[in-house]
CSV table of C-alpha atoms in Angstrom, one decimal:
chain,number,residue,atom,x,y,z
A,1,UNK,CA,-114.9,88.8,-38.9
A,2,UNK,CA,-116.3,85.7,-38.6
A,3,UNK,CA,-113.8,82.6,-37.4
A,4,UNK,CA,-113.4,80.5,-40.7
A,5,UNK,CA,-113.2,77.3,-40.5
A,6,UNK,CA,-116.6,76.5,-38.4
A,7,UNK,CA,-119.1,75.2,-39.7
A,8,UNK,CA,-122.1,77.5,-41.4
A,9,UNK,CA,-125.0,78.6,-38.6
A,10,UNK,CA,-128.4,77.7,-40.3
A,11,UNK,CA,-131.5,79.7,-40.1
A,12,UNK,CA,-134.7,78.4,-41.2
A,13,UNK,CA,-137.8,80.1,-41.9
A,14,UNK,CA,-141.1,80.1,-43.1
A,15,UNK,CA,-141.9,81.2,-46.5
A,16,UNK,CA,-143.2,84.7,-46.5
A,17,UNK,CA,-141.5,85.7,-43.6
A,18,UNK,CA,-138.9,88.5,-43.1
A,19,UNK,CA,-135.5,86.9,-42.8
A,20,UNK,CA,-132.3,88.8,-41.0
A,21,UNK,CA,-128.9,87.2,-41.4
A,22,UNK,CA,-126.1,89.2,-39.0
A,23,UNK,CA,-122.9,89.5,-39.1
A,24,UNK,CA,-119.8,90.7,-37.3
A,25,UNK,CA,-117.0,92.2,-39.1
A,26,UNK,CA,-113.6,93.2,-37.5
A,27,UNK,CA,-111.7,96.1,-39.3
A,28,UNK,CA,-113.2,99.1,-38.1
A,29,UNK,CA,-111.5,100.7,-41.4
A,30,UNK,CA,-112.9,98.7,-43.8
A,31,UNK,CA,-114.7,100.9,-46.9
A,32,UNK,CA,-117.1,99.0,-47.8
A,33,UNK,CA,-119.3,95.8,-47.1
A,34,UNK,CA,-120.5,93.5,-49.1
A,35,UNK,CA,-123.4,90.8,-49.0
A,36,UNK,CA,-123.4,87.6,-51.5
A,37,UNK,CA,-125.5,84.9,-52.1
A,38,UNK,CA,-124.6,81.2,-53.2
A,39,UNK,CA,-126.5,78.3,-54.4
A,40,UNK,CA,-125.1,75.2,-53.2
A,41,UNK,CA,-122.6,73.9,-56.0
A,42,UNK,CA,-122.0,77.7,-57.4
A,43,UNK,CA,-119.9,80.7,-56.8
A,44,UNK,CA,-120.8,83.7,-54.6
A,45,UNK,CA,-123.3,86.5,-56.3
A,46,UNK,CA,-123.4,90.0,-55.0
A,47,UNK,CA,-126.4,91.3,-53.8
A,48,UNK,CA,-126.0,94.5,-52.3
A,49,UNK,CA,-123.1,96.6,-50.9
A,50,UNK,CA,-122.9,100.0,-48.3
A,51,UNK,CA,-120.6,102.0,-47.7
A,52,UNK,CA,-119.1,102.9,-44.4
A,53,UNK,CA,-120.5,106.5,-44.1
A,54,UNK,CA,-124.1,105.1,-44.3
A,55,UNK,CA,-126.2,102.9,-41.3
A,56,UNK,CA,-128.7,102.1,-44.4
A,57,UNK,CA,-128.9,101.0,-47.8
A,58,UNK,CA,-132.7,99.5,-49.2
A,59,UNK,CA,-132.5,96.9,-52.5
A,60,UNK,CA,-135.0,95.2,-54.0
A,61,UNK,CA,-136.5,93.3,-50.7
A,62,UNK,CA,-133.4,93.3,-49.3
A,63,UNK,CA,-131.8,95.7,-47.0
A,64,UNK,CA,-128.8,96.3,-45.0
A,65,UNK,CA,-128.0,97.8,-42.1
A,66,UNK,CA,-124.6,98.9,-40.8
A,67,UNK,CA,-123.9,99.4,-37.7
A,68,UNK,CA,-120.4,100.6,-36.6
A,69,UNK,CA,-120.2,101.2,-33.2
A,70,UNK,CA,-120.6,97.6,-32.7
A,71,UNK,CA,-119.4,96.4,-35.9
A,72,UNK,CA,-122.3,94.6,-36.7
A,73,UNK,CA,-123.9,94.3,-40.5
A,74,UNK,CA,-127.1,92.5,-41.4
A,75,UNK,CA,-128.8,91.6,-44.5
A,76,UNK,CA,-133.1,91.9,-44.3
A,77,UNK,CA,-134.8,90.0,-46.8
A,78,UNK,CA,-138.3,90.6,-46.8
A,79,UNK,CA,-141.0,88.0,-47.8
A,80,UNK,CA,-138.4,85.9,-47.9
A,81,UNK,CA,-138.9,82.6,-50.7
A,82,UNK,CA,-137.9,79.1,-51.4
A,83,UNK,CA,-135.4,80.7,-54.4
A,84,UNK,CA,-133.8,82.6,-51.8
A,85,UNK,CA,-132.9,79.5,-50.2
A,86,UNK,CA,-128.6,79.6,-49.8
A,87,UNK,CA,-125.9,80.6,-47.8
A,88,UNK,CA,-124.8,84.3,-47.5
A,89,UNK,CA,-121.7,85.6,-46.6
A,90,UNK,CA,-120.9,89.4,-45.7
A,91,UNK,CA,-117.4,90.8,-46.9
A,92,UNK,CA,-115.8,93.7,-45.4
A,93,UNK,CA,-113.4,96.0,-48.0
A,94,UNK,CA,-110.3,97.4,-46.1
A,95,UNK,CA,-109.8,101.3,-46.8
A,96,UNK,CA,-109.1,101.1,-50.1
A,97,UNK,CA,-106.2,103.9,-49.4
A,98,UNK,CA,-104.2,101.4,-47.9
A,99,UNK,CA,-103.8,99.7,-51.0
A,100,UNK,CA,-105.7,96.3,-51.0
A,101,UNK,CA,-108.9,96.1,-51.7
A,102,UNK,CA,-109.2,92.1,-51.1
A,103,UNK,CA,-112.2,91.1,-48.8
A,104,UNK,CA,-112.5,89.7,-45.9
A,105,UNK,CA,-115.0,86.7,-45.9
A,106,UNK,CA,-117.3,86.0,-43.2
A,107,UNK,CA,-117.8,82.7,-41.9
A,108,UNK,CA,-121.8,82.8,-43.7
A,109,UNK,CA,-125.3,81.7,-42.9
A,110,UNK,CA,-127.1,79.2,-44.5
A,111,UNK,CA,-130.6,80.3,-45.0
A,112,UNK,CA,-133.4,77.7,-45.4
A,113,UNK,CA,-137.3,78.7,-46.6
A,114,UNK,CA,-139.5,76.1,-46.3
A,115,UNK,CA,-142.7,76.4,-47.8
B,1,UNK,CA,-121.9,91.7,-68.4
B,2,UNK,CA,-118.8,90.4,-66.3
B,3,UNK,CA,-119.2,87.3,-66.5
B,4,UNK,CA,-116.5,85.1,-65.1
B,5,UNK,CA,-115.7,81.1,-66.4
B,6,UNK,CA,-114.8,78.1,-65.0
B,7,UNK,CA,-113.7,74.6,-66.8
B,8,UNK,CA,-113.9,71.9,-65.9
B,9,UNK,CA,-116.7,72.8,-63.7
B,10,UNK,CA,-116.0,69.5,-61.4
B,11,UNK,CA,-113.0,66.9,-62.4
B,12,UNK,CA,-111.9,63.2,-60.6
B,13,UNK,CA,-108.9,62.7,-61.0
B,14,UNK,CA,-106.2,59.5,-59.6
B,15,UNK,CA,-104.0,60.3,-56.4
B,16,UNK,CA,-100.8,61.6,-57.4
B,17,UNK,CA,-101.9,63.2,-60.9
B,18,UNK,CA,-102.3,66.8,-61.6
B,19,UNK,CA,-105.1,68.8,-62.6
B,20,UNK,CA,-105.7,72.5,-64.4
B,21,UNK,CA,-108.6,74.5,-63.9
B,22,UNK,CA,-109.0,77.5,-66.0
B,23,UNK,CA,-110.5,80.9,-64.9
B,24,UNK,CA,-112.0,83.1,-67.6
B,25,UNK,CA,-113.4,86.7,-67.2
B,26,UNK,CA,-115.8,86.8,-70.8
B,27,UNK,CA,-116.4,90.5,-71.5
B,28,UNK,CA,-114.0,92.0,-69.7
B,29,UNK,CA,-110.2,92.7,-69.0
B,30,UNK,CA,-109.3,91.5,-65.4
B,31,UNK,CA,-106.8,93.6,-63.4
B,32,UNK,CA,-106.6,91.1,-61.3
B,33,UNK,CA,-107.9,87.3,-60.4
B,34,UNK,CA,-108.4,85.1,-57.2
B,35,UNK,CA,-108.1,81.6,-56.4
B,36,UNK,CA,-110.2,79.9,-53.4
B,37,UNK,CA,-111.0,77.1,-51.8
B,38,UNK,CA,-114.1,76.2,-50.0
B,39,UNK,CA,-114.6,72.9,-47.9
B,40,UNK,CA,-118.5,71.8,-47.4
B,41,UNK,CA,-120.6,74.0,-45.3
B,42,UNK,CA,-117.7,76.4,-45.0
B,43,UNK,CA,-116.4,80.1,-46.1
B,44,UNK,CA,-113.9,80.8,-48.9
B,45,UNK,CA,-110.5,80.6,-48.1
B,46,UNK,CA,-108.1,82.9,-50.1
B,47,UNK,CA,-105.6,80.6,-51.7
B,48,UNK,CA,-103.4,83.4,-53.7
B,49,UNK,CA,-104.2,87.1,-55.8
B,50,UNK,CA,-102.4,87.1,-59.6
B,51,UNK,CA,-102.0,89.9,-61.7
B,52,UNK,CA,-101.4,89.4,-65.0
B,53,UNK,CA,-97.9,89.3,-66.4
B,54,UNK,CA,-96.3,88.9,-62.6
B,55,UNK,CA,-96.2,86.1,-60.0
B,56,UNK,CA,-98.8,85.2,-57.9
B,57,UNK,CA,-98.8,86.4,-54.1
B,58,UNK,CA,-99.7,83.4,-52.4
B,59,UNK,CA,-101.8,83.4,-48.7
B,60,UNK,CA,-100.0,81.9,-45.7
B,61,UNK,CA,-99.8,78.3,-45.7
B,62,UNK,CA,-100.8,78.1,-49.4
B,63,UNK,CA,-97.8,76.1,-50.7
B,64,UNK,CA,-97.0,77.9,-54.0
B,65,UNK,CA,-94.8,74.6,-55.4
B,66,UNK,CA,-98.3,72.7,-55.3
B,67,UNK,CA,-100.7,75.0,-56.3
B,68,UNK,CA,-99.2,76.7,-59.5
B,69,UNK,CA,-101.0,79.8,-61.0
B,70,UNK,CA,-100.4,80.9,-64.3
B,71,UNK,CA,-102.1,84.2,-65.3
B,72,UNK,CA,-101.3,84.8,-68.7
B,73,UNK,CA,-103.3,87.4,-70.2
B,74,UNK,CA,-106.2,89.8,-68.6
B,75,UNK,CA,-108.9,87.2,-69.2
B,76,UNK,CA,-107.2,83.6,-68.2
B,77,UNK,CA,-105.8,82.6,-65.0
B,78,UNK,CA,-105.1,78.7,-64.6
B,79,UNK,CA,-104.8,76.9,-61.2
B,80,UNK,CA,-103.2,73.6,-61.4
B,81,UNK,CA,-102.7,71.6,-58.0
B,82,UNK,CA,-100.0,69.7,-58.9
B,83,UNK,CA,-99.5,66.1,-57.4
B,84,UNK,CA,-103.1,65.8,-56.0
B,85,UNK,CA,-104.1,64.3,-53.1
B,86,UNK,CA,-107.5,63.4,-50.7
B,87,UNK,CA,-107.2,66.2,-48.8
B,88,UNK,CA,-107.0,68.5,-52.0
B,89,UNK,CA,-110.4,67.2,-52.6
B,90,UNK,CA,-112.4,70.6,-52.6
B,91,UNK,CA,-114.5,73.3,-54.6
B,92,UNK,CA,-112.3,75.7,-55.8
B,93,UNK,CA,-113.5,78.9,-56.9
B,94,UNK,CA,-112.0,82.1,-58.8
B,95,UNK,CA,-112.7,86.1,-59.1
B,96,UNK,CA,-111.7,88.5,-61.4
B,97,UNK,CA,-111.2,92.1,-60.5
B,98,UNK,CA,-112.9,94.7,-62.5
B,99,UNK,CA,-111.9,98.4,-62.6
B,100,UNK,CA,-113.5,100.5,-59.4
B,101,UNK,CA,-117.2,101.2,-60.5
B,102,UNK,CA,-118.5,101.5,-57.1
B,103,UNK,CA,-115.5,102.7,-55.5
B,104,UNK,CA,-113.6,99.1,-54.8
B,105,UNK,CA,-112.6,96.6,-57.1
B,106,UNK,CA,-115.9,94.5,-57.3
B,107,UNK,CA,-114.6,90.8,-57.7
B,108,UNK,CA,-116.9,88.8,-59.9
B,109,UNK,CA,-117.2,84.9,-59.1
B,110,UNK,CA,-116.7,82.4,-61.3
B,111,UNK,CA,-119.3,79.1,-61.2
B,112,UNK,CA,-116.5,77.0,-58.8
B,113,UNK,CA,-115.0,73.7,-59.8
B,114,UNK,CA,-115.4,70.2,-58.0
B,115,UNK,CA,-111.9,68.8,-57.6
B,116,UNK,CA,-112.7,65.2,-56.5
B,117,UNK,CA,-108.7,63.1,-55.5
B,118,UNK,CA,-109.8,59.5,-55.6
């Protein structure tokens, strides 16, 4: 995944716009990924997960796409607004037949809608 | 429903004290709960994983003497950095595990706490 430790990359963007936050994960074997959202001063909330064995999962105005061959995730929020203003992490599951099922944490993106 | 607790959600305490934060899962029994840490504008850092009833497995370079977890039932887990210093200062957030229902463990988050070492 992401290095931890570095700080957050920022993307800002006009309200109404489509907003795409990527990611990069690192265990080819993971299960399942994860996307959360969190408000400055709160704890993560999840927002949408997929599993490995899909490229595609569709929320409401969010969407994620996985892409495996390059390891690559990334979270679509369409007409993106001020409330959706945070920083978002993606979390990778390891095969859960290995025995731990404790994610992995990306280094997150701090997304900023201006209106 | 899961809804996971935090107290005190932020605390300042005197260099060389200790402080305990409590982790509560409301409506459900944890399995199991997590402690992290987050520094500003950064990710969460795993600190340890504890399941009720056992020790907690702490992360490298998490030292286990100052950072004692206590989980003492399937709906408290208490973190208590003992001795506290500056550099503890951080926002320290916990999980509790839930049974599969999507076909993981899904962690909820509790609301973080504010650890302020003056």
């Amino acid at each position: 995944g992401e290095s931890v430790g570095l700080h957050l990359p920022t993307l800002s963007v006009q309200e109404g716009d489509n907003s795409i936050i990527n990611c990069a994960y690192s265990n080819s074997a993971s299960d399942y990924f994860i996307w959360y959202k969190q408000e400055s001063g709160k704890g993560p909330q999840f927002i949408i997960d997929i599993r490995s064995n899909m490229d595609k999962r569709q929320g409401q105005r969010v969407t994620v796409l996985l892409n495996k061959t390059v390891k690559h995730l990334s979270l679509q929020i369409a007409a993106t607004q001020p409330g959706d203003s945070a920083v978002y992490f993606c979390a990778e599951i390891p095969n859960s037949s290995g025995g731990s099922y404790i994610p992995t944490f990306g280094r997150g993106t701090s997304l900023i809608v201006h209106p | 429903g899961a809804v996971v607790s935090q107290h005190p959600s932020w605390v300042i305490c005197k260099s060389g004290t200790s402080v305990k934060i409590e982790c509560r899962s409301l409506d459900f029994q944890a399995t199991t709960m997590f402690w992290y840490r987050q520094f500003p504008k950064q990710s969460l850092m795993l600190m340890a994983t504890s399941n009720e009833g056992s020790k907690a497995t702490y992360e490298q370079g998490v030292e286990k003497d100052k950072f004692l977890i206590n989980h003492a039932s399937l709906t408290l887990s208490t973190l208590t950095v003992t001795s506290a210093h500056p550099e503890d200062s951080s926002f320290y957030i916990c999980s509790a595990s839930s049974p599969p229902v999507r076909g993981y463990h899904e962690q909820y988050f509790g609301p973080g706490t504010r650890l302020t070492v003056t």
